[in-house]
């Protein structure tokens, strides 16, 4: 009462959770209290035993037993409360997830409405038409010369070649020289190459021979 | 209170004149400042949120048994009043004549508010309801600096968060002293 601010963001669920949690706090405090009593009863029993007062010691232990039973009951209740609280909190999360899904669903629906199946079909048909048209155009542009034209062209080319050959007879080629040339052909170069080959051949087996015994 | 682990008193604590209110104003101002620092550090170390002056006067804070000196109650009163003026303490008694109890703010309410809010965010506890008991006295906040915070101080701290719109404190009709808080 009166503790609510101007902008209230506390839902009835929050209040329910608070109620449960307050209840839980009370139970927790109660368990603390019982624990204190338990310890005290144990001390009392020990004191009575020291004074050889068996009856009183037994009474204290009986009280302790009773408190222990209470403790177990309380702890069970605490468990239940906590479970309930957690279930509520989880249900709240689920609710939010559901709300999120519902909103997403709505968006998807409106988007789908904007592109009805008929429209899509029509659009696809139109696209196909356009593609076919485009193919036709490019075919026309690419093969503007028919095979008939092609044959005619071949003939023309051959005729042209014939006239070319006819007109310009083969010009006189220079005569082959008769004179003996100096012995350039037997140049030392290939020999050198052969020598280096031999050298390599001589060198290469050596490491192999050395390597053999090593194995 | 928790069993007091040894607090490292400053050297001035073993200096007998420190326990006598110095008549010279400038000296007293300096002395009072040192006392304020000592009170804040001591309370922070002992995790003491509330101070009862008549009791504290006989505690090790104001009573150095080793040198047999204690700060008079009137001087303690003055020191606390200076702290109140600086927002480091708050009187809990309305009547001026019988002021004996105060809250000690080794963190200012705003600093506490930030600490708690950060703690809540680290644990993703925003938007869930916590009881005030749960927040400061249960296992949940064990080890946090604000664990065991005085209930009244907690109210003050939370109210700074409420005014910033970061939290809302509420309670159900029949249980005004068992309030809950929801952080946003």
Tab-separated table of C-alpha atoms in Angstrom:
chain	number	residue	atom	x	y	z
A	1	UNK	CA	0.000	0.000	0.000
A	2	UNK	CA	1.363	3.319	-1.017
A	3	UNK	CA	4.741	1.856	-1.888
A	4	UNK	CA	3.966	1.829	-5.581
A	5	UNK	CA	5.727	4.431	-7.656
A	6	UNK	CA	4.045	6.431	-10.367
A	7	UNK	CA	5.116	3.994	-13.065
A	8	UNK	CA	4.105	0.614	-11.822
A	9	UNK	CA	5.905	-2.227	-13.487
A	10	UNK	CA	4.892	-4.852	-10.962
A	11	UNK	CA	2.607	-7.488	-12.395
A	12	UNK	CA	0.220	-9.684	-10.399
A	13	UNK	CA	2.615	-12.550	-11.113
A	14	UNK	CA	5.396	-10.595	-9.418
A	15	UNK	CA	3.195	-10.234	-6.379
A	16	UNK	CA	2.446	-13.944	-6.362
A	17	UNK	CA	6.151	-14.727	-6.602
A	18	UNK	CA	6.869	-12.290	-3.807
A	19	UNK	CA	4.280	-14.030	-1.630
A	20	UNK	CA	5.939	-17.372	-2.258
A	21	UNK	CA	9.401	-15.996	-1.623
A	22	UNK	CA	8.327	-14.276	1.578
A	23	UNK	CA	6.884	-17.586	2.684
A	24	UNK	CA	10.158	-19.245	1.806
A	25	UNK	CA	12.129	-16.658	3.792
A	26	UNK	CA	9.924	-17.355	6.808
A	27	UNK	CA	10.522	-21.070	6.493
A	28	UNK	CA	14.244	-20.487	6.181
A	29	UNK	CA	14.258	-18.391	9.309
A	30	UNK	CA	12.200	-21.101	10.996
A	31	UNK	CA	14.767	-23.772	10.081
A	32	UNK	CA	17.495	-21.568	11.503
A	33	UNK	CA	15.516	-21.284	14.729
A	34	UNK	CA	14.949	-25.036	14.928
A	35	UNK	CA	18.637	-25.636	14.382
A	36	UNK	CA	19.441	-23.391	17.335
A	37	UNK	CA	16.923	-25.254	19.503
A	38	UNK	CA	18.359	-28.578	18.347
A	39	UNK	CA	21.856	-27.627	19.371
A	40	UNK	CA	20.581	-26.306	22.687
A	41	UNK	CA	18.712	-29.559	23.448
A	42	UNK	CA	21.846	-31.564	22.703
A	43	UNK	CA	23.782	-29.374	25.112
A	44	UNK	CA	21.074	-29.807	27.752
A	45	UNK	CA	21.147	-33.586	27.349
A	46	UNK	CA	24.926	-33.594	27.759
A	47	UNK	CA	24.670	-31.426	30.862
A	48	UNK	CA	22.085	-33.750	32.436
A	49	UNK	CA	24.183	-36.795	31.635
A	50	UNK	CA	27.163	-35.199	33.342
A	51	UNK	CA	25.010	-34.736	36.418
A	52	UNK	CA	23.779	-38.325	36.117
A	53	UNK	CA	20.241	-37.134	35.503
A	54	UNK	CA	19.264	-39.769	32.964
A	55	UNK	CA	15.539	-38.973	32.869
A	56	UNK	CA	16.102	-35.313	32.039
A	57	UNK	CA	18.700	-36.213	29.457
A	58	UNK	CA	16.248	-38.562	27.779
A	59	UNK	CA	13.581	-35.873	27.780
A	60	UNK	CA	15.941	-33.446	26.107
A	61	UNK	CA	16.837	-36.028	23.493
A	62	UNK	CA	13.148	-36.723	22.875
A	63	UNK	CA	12.551	-33.006	22.345
A	64	UNK	CA	15.512	-32.949	20.021
A	65	UNK	CA	14.062	-35.849	18.058
A	66	UNK	CA	10.767	-34.009	17.701
A	67	UNK	CA	12.532	-30.870	16.496
A	68	UNK	CA	14.445	-32.923	13.984
A	69	UNK	CA	11.191	-34.258	12.561
A	70	UNK	CA	9.929	-30.688	12.294
A	71	UNK	CA	13.102	-29.746	10.503
A	72	UNK	CA	12.639	-32.474	7.911
A	73	UNK	CA	9.029	-31.421	7.345
A	74	UNK	CA	10.017	-27.793	7.037
A	75	UNK	CA	12.724	-28.604	4.573
A	76	UNK	CA	10.284	-30.550	2.433
A	77	UNK	CA	7.904	-27.631	2.450
A	78	UNK	CA	10.781	-25.347	1.531
A	79	UNK	CA	11.546	-27.603	-1.416
A	80	UNK	CA	7.938	-27.450	-2.569
A	81	UNK	CA	7.834	-23.698	-2.301
A	82	UNK	CA	11.035	-23.271	-4.238
A	83	UNK	CA	9.857	-25.650	-6.915
A	84	UNK	CA	6.592	-23.787	-7.257
A	85	UNK	CA	8.404	-20.458	-7.488
A	86	UNK	CA	10.713	-21.801	-10.136
A	87	UNK	CA	7.836	-23.320	-12.066
A	88	UNK	CA	6.060	-19.982	-12.101
A	89	UNK	CA	9.188	-18.170	-13.200
A	90	UNK	CA	9.745	-20.697	-15.941
A	91	UNK	CA	6.121	-20.431	-17.059
A	92	UNK	CA	6.633	-16.663	-17.321
A	93	UNK	CA	9.643	-17.235	-19.532
A	94	UNK	CA	7.615	-19.635	-21.643
A	95	UNK	CA	4.885	-17.059	-21.941
A	96	UNK	CA	7.381	-14.553	-23.265
A	97	UNK	CA	8.750	-17.079	-25.727
A	98	UNK	CA	5.201	-17.781	-26.884
A	99	UNK	CA	4.521	-14.072	-27.312
A	100	UNK	CA	7.712	-13.768	-29.341
A	101	UNK	CA	6.749	-16.668	-31.562
A	102	UNK	CA	3.247	-15.282	-32.061
A	103	UNK	CA	4.657	-11.940	-33.131
A	104	UNK	CA	7.067	-13.583	-35.540
A	105	UNK	CA	4.231	-15.623	-36.941
A	106	UNK	CA	2.172	-12.481	-37.499
A	107	UNK	CA	5.015	-10.783	-39.356
A	108	UNK	CA	5.492	-13.824	-41.531
A	109	UNK	CA	1.777	-13.882	-42.321
A	110	UNK	CA	1.642	-10.276	-43.472
A	111	UNK	CA	4.770	-10.824	-45.528
A	112	UNK	CA	3.189	-13.858	-47.167
A	113	UNK	CA	0.033	-11.910	-47.880
A	114	UNK	CA	2.077	-9.382	-49.781
A	115	UNK	CA	3.217	-12.119	-52.161
A	116	UNK	CA	0.260	-14.368	-52.917
A	117	UNK	CA	0.766	-17.627	-54.774
A	118	UNK	CA	-1.090	-16.346	-57.857
A	119	UNK	CA	1.110	-13.291	-58.044
A	120	UNK	CA	4.219	-15.381	-57.685
A	121	UNK	CA	3.011	-17.758	-60.407
A	122	UNK	CA	2.221	-14.878	-62.702
A	123	UNK	CA	5.564	-13.291	-61.983
A	124	UNK	CA	7.421	-16.521	-62.678
A	125	UNK	CA	5.525	-16.970	-65.959
A	126	UNK	CA	6.382	-13.471	-67.007
A	127	UNK	CA	9.986	-14.047	-66.098
A	128	UNK	CA	10.066	-17.234	-68.144
A	129	UNK	CA	8.585	-15.382	-71.104
A	130	UNK	CA	11.136	-12.667	-70.785
A	131	UNK	CA	13.947	-15.211	-70.612
A	132	UNK	CA	12.648	-16.994	-73.718
A	133	UNK	CA	12.434	-13.726	-75.573
A	134	UNK	CA	15.925	-12.812	-74.523
A	135	UNK	CA	17.235	-16.174	-75.750
A	136	UNK	CA	15.536	-15.659	-79.082
A	137	UNK	CA	17.092	-12.256	-79.476
A	138	UNK	CA	20.591	-13.439	-78.667
A	139	UNK	CA	20.211	-16.389	-81.049
A	140	UNK	CA	19.220	-14.054	-83.809
A	141	UNK	CA	22.143	-11.803	-83.110
A	142	UNK	CA	24.666	-14.641	-82.807
A	143	UNK	CA	23.808	-16.626	-85.958
A	144	UNK	CA	22.964	-13.940	-88.484
A	145	UNK	CA	24.790	-15.827	-91.231
A	146	UNK	CA	23.180	-19.013	-92.447
A	147	UNK	CA	25.069	-22.096	-93.699
A	148	UNK	CA	24.241	-21.095	-97.250
A	149	UNK	CA	25.983	-17.793	-96.774
A	150	UNK	CA	28.885	-19.596	-95.210
A	151	UNK	CA	29.385	-21.845	-98.280
A	152	UNK	CA	29.279	-18.849	-100.563
A	153	UNK	CA	31.952	-17.180	-98.467
A	154	UNK	CA	34.187	-20.255	-98.719
A	155	UNK	CA	33.945	-20.184	-102.479
A	156	UNK	CA	34.808	-16.539	-102.613
A	157	UNK	CA	37.839	-17.117	-100.431
A	158	UNK	CA	39.070	-19.946	-102.610
A	159	UNK	CA	38.652	-17.836	-105.747
A	160	UNK	CA	40.573	-15.060	-104.152
A	161	UNK	CA	43.407	-17.408	-103.194
A	162	UNK	CA	43.573	-18.787	-106.772
A	163	UNK	CA	43.936	-15.362	-108.296
A	164	UNK	CA	46.573	-14.428	-105.751
A	165	UNK	CA	48.689	-17.455	-106.660
A	166	UNK	CA	48.176	-16.895	-110.355
A	167	UNK	CA	49.123	-13.275	-110.330
A	168	UNK	CA	52.327	-13.438	-108.355
A	169	UNK	CA	54.450	-16.326	-109.686
A	170	UNK	CA	57.039	-17.613	-107.239
A	171	UNK	CA	59.934	-15.097	-107.146
A	172	UNK	CA	63.453	-16.275	-107.708
A	173	UNK	CA	64.955	-17.676	-104.603
A	174	UNK	CA	68.648	-17.062	-103.817
A	175	UNK	CA	70.928	-19.880	-104.987
A	176	UNK	CA	72.460	-22.270	-102.491
A	177	UNK	CA	76.062	-21.260	-101.769
A	178	UNK	CA	78.660	-23.711	-103.209
A	179	UNK	CA	81.680	-22.506	-101.352
A	180	UNK	CA	83.195	-24.637	-98.597
A	181	UNK	CA	82.718	-23.109	-95.221
A	182	UNK	CA	85.272	-23.320	-92.448
A	183	UNK	CA	84.710	-26.083	-89.937
A	184	UNK	CA	82.291	-24.244	-87.751
A	185	UNK	CA	79.873	-27.151	-87.641
A	186	UNK	CA	82.288	-29.220	-85.583
A	187	UNK	CA	82.264	-26.626	-82.888
A	188	UNK	CA	83.768	-27.671	-79.564
A	189	UNK	CA	80.559	-26.932	-77.713
A	190	UNK	CA	78.854	-30.302	-77.945
A	191	UNK	CA	82.159	-31.991	-77.039
A	192	UNK	CA	82.438	-29.950	-73.931
A	193	UNK	CA	78.936	-30.986	-72.985
A	194	UNK	CA	79.927	-34.640	-73.500
A	195	UNK	CA	82.983	-34.243	-71.308
A	196	UNK	CA	80.995	-32.737	-68.476
A	197	UNK	CA	78.542	-35.629	-68.841
A	198	UNK	CA	81.357	-38.082	-68.428
A	199	UNK	CA	82.741	-36.213	-65.482
A	200	UNK	CA	79.387	-36.364	-63.808
A	201	UNK	CA	79.071	-40.007	-64.619
A	202	UNK	CA	82.433	-40.652	-62.997
A	203	UNK	CA	81.633	-38.690	-59.890
A	204	UNK	CA	78.124	-39.901	-59.262
A	205	UNK	CA	78.787	-43.617	-58.679
A	206	UNK	CA	81.333	-42.860	-55.956
A	207	UNK	CA	78.914	-41.768	-53.235
A	208	UNK	CA	76.771	-44.777	-54.130
A	209	UNK	CA	79.701	-47.087	-53.491
A	210	UNK	CA	80.399	-45.358	-50.214
A	211	UNK	CA	76.772	-45.513	-49.271
A	212	UNK	CA	76.451	-49.245	-49.870
A	213	UNK	CA	78.470	-50.498	-46.939
A	214	UNK	CA	76.889	-47.987	-44.686
A	215	UNK	CA	73.570	-49.765	-44.956
B	1	UNK	CA	28.506	-9.032	15.013
B	2	UNK	CA	31.052	-11.352	13.472
B	3	UNK	CA	34.016	-12.236	15.585
B	4	UNK	CA	36.361	-9.300	15.086
B	5	UNK	CA	39.432	-10.220	13.126
B	6	UNK	CA	42.355	-8.000	13.926
B	7	UNK	CA	41.984	-4.565	12.431
B	8	UNK	CA	45.160	-2.708	11.599
B	9	UNK	CA	44.867	0.558	13.539
B	10	UNK	CA	46.814	3.527	12.195
B	11	UNK	CA	49.898	4.664	14.135
B	12	UNK	CA	48.057	7.719	15.429
B	13	UNK	CA	45.799	5.351	17.400
B	14	UNK	CA	48.681	4.765	19.848
B	15	UNK	CA	49.247	8.494	20.285
B	16	UNK	CA	47.536	9.565	23.565
B	17	UNK	CA	46.613	13.152	22.502
B	18	UNK	CA	44.609	11.643	19.661
B	19	UNK	CA	42.016	10.720	22.302
B	20	UNK	CA	41.674	14.248	23.637
B	21	UNK	CA	39.654	16.788	21.738
B	22	UNK	CA	42.244	19.378	20.759
B	23	UNK	CA	41.201	22.942	21.650
B	24	UNK	CA	42.838	24.621	18.648
B	25	UNK	CA	40.325	24.654	15.804
B	26	UNK	CA	42.717	23.742	12.968
B	27	UNK	CA	44.244	20.944	15.038
B	28	UNK	CA	40.798	19.615	15.913
B	29	UNK	CA	39.701	19.714	12.255
B	30	UNK	CA	42.733	17.662	11.334
B	31	UNK	CA	42.162	15.307	14.252
B	32	UNK	CA	38.467	14.900	13.414
B	33	UNK	CA	39.342	14.065	9.819
B	34	UNK	CA	41.621	11.282	10.994
B	35	UNK	CA	38.918	9.994	13.311
B	36	UNK	CA	36.418	9.945	10.435
B	37	UNK	CA	38.793	7.935	8.269
B	38	UNK	CA	39.403	5.559	11.148
B	39	UNK	CA	35.669	5.069	11.823
B	40	UNK	CA	34.960	4.386	8.140
B	41	UNK	CA	37.856	1.960	7.744
B	42	UNK	CA	37.021	0.202	10.994
B	43	UNK	CA	33.349	-0.246	10.132
B	44	UNK	CA	34.221	-1.436	6.633
B	45	UNK	CA	36.628	-3.973	8.079
B	46	UNK	CA	34.139	-5.192	10.683
B	47	UNK	CA	31.290	-4.988	8.170
B	48	UNK	CA	29.421	-2.871	10.632
B	49	UNK	CA	26.598	-0.920	9.071
B	50	UNK	CA	25.159	0.569	12.230
B	51	UNK	CA	26.925	2.187	15.139
B	52	UNK	CA	25.512	2.693	18.634
B	53	UNK	CA	27.633	5.438	20.115
B	54	UNK	CA	27.263	4.540	23.799
B	55	UNK	CA	28.371	0.994	23.005
B	56	UNK	CA	31.062	1.992	20.547
B	57	UNK	CA	32.588	4.363	23.105
B	58	UNK	CA	33.762	1.309	25.054
B	59	UNK	CA	34.755	-0.758	22.034
B	60	UNK	CA	38.304	-0.907	20.716
B	61	UNK	CA	37.406	1.679	18.123
B	62	UNK	CA	37.230	4.565	20.580
B	63	UNK	CA	38.868	2.897	23.566
B	64	UNK	CA	42.550	2.056	23.334
B	65	UNK	CA	43.094	-0.177	26.346
B	66	UNK	CA	46.806	-0.564	25.529
B	67	UNK	CA	47.497	3.098	26.293
B	68	UNK	CA	44.506	3.500	28.620
B	69	UNK	CA	42.842	6.256	26.610
B	70	UNK	CA	39.343	6.652	25.238
B	71	UNK	CA	37.650	9.306	23.182
B	72	UNK	CA	34.891	11.025	25.204
B	73	UNK	CA	31.324	10.471	24.040
B	74	UNK	CA	30.875	14.174	23.255
B	75	UNK	CA	33.843	14.093	20.897
B	76	UNK	CA	32.531	10.922	19.249
B	77	UNK	CA	29.264	12.744	18.769
B	78	UNK	CA	31.054	15.613	17.078
B	79	UNK	CA	32.963	13.283	14.768
B	80	UNK	CA	29.786	11.487	13.732
B	81	UNK	CA	28.018	14.803	13.191
B	82	UNK	CA	30.816	15.841	10.808
B	83	UNK	CA	30.354	12.556	8.981
B	84	UNK	CA	26.609	13.129	8.752
B	85	UNK	CA	27.305	16.568	7.246
B	86	UNK	CA	29.374	14.882	4.538
B	87	UNK	CA	26.848	12.150	3.827
B	88	UNK	CA	29.061	9.469	5.360
B	89	UNK	CA	26.675	8.746	8.231
B	90	UNK	CA	23.032	9.166	9.106
B	91	UNK	CA	21.422	9.656	12.477
B	92	UNK	CA	18.728	7.134	13.272
B	93	UNK	CA	17.153	9.070	16.152
B	94	UNK	CA	14.986	12.036	15.411
B	95	UNK	CA	15.472	13.851	18.680
B	96	UNK	CA	18.678	15.852	18.652
B	97	UNK	CA	19.257	15.412	22.370
B	98	UNK	CA	19.201	11.633	22.456
B	99	UNK	CA	21.079	10.817	19.270
B	100	UNK	CA	22.871	7.593	19.849
B	101	UNK	CA	22.508	5.415	16.775
B	102	UNK	CA	23.668	6.017	13.246
B	103	UNK	CA	24.269	4.322	9.943
B	104	UNK	CA	27.851	4.409	8.708
B	105	UNK	CA	28.239	4.757	4.957
B	106	UNK	CA	31.667	3.397	4.066
B	107	UNK	CA	30.076	3.390	0.652
B	108	UNK	CA	27.696	6.216	-0.115
B	109	UNK	CA	24.130	5.117	-0.927
B	110	UNK	CA	24.856	5.789	-4.604
B	111	UNK	CA	27.987	3.640	-4.502
B	112	UNK	CA	26.063	0.864	-2.783
B	113	UNK	CA	23.299	1.187	-5.345
B	114	UNK	CA	25.806	0.782	-8.178
B	115	UNK	CA	27.402	-2.198	-6.456
B	116	UNK	CA	24.089	-3.965	-5.954
B	117	UNK	CA	22.859	-3.165	-9.421
B	118	UNK	CA	26.078	-4.470	-10.950
B	119	UNK	CA	25.782	-7.607	-8.834
B	120	UNK	CA	22.203	-8.115	-10.052
B	121	UNK	CA	23.275	-7.683	-13.651
B	122	UNK	CA	26.164	-10.102	-13.299
B	123	UNK	CA	23.688	-12.735	-12.192
B	124	UNK	CA	21.017	-11.827	-14.755
B	125	UNK	CA	18.545	-11.261	-11.944
B	126	UNK	CA	16.907	-8.323	-13.676
B	127	UNK	CA	13.177	-8.639	-13.984
B	128	UNK	CA	12.897	-11.267	-11.305
B	129	UNK	CA	11.479	-10.629	-7.885
B	130	UNK	CA	13.785	-10.819	-4.880
B	131	UNK	CA	12.841	-10.361	-1.260
B	132	UNK	CA	14.920	-7.892	0.689
B	133	UNK	CA	15.822	-10.667	3.109
B	134	UNK	CA	16.983	-12.822	0.216
B	135	UNK	CA	19.074	-9.987	-1.190
B	136	UNK	CA	21.094	-9.280	1.951
B	137	UNK	CA	20.723	-12.138	4.398
B	138	UNK	CA	20.337	-15.355	2.448
B	139	UNK	CA	22.920	-17.669	0.903
B	140	UNK	CA	22.363	-15.951	-2.443
B	141	UNK	CA	24.506	-12.924	-1.637
B	142	UNK	CA	26.982	-14.712	0.626
B	143	UNK	CA	30.350	-13.160	0.035
B	144	UNK	CA	29.020	-9.989	-1.547
B	145	UNK	CA	30.087	-6.806	0.191
B	146	UNK	CA	26.497	-5.810	0.924
B	147	UNK	CA	25.693	-9.140	2.539
B	148	UNK	CA	24.193	-8.518	5.968
B	149	UNK	CA	23.399	-4.903	5.203
B	150	UNK	CA	21.247	-3.099	7.693
B	151	UNK	CA	17.607	-3.242	6.579
B	152	UNK	CA	17.106	0.493	6.896
B	153	UNK	CA	20.269	1.233	4.942
B	154	UNK	CA	19.116	-1.169	2.254
B	155	UNK	CA	15.883	0.818	1.948
B	156	UNK	CA	17.867	4.023	1.516
B	157	UNK	CA	20.117	2.438	-1.097
B	158	UNK	CA	17.225	0.933	-3.027
B	159	UNK	CA	15.355	4.216	-3.027
B	160	UNK	CA	18.203	5.780	-5.032
B	161	UNK	CA	17.780	2.995	-7.583
B	162	UNK	CA	14.013	3.479	-7.576
B	163	UNK	CA	14.383	7.191	-8.288
B	164	UNK	CA	16.564	6.290	-11.279
B	165	UNK	CA	13.904	3.860	-12.507
B	166	UNK	CA	16.268	0.915	-12.109
B	167	UNK	CA	14.233	-0.875	-9.479
B	168	UNK	CA	10.856	-0.994	-7.862
B	169	UNK	CA	10.228	-1.902	-4.256
B	170	UNK	CA	6.828	-3.321	-3.436
B	171	UNK	CA	5.071	-5.409	-0.850
B	172	UNK	CA	1.823	-7.194	-0.464
B	173	UNK	CA	-0.710	-5.610	1.798
B	174	UNK	CA	-0.409	-7.766	4.864
B	175	UNK	CA	3.390	-7.855	4.970
B	176	UNK	CA	4.770	-4.346	4.864
B	177	UNK	CA	8.065	-5.329	6.446
B	178	UNK	CA	8.594	-8.236	4.066
B	179	UNK	CA	9.061	-6.268	0.920
B	180	UNK	CA	10.330	-7.416	-2.412
B	181	UNK	CA	12.312	-5.658	-5.086
B	182	UNK	CA	12.408	-6.024	-8.817
B	183	UNK	CA	15.388	-4.679	-10.755
B	184	UNK	CA	15.069	-3.528	-14.326
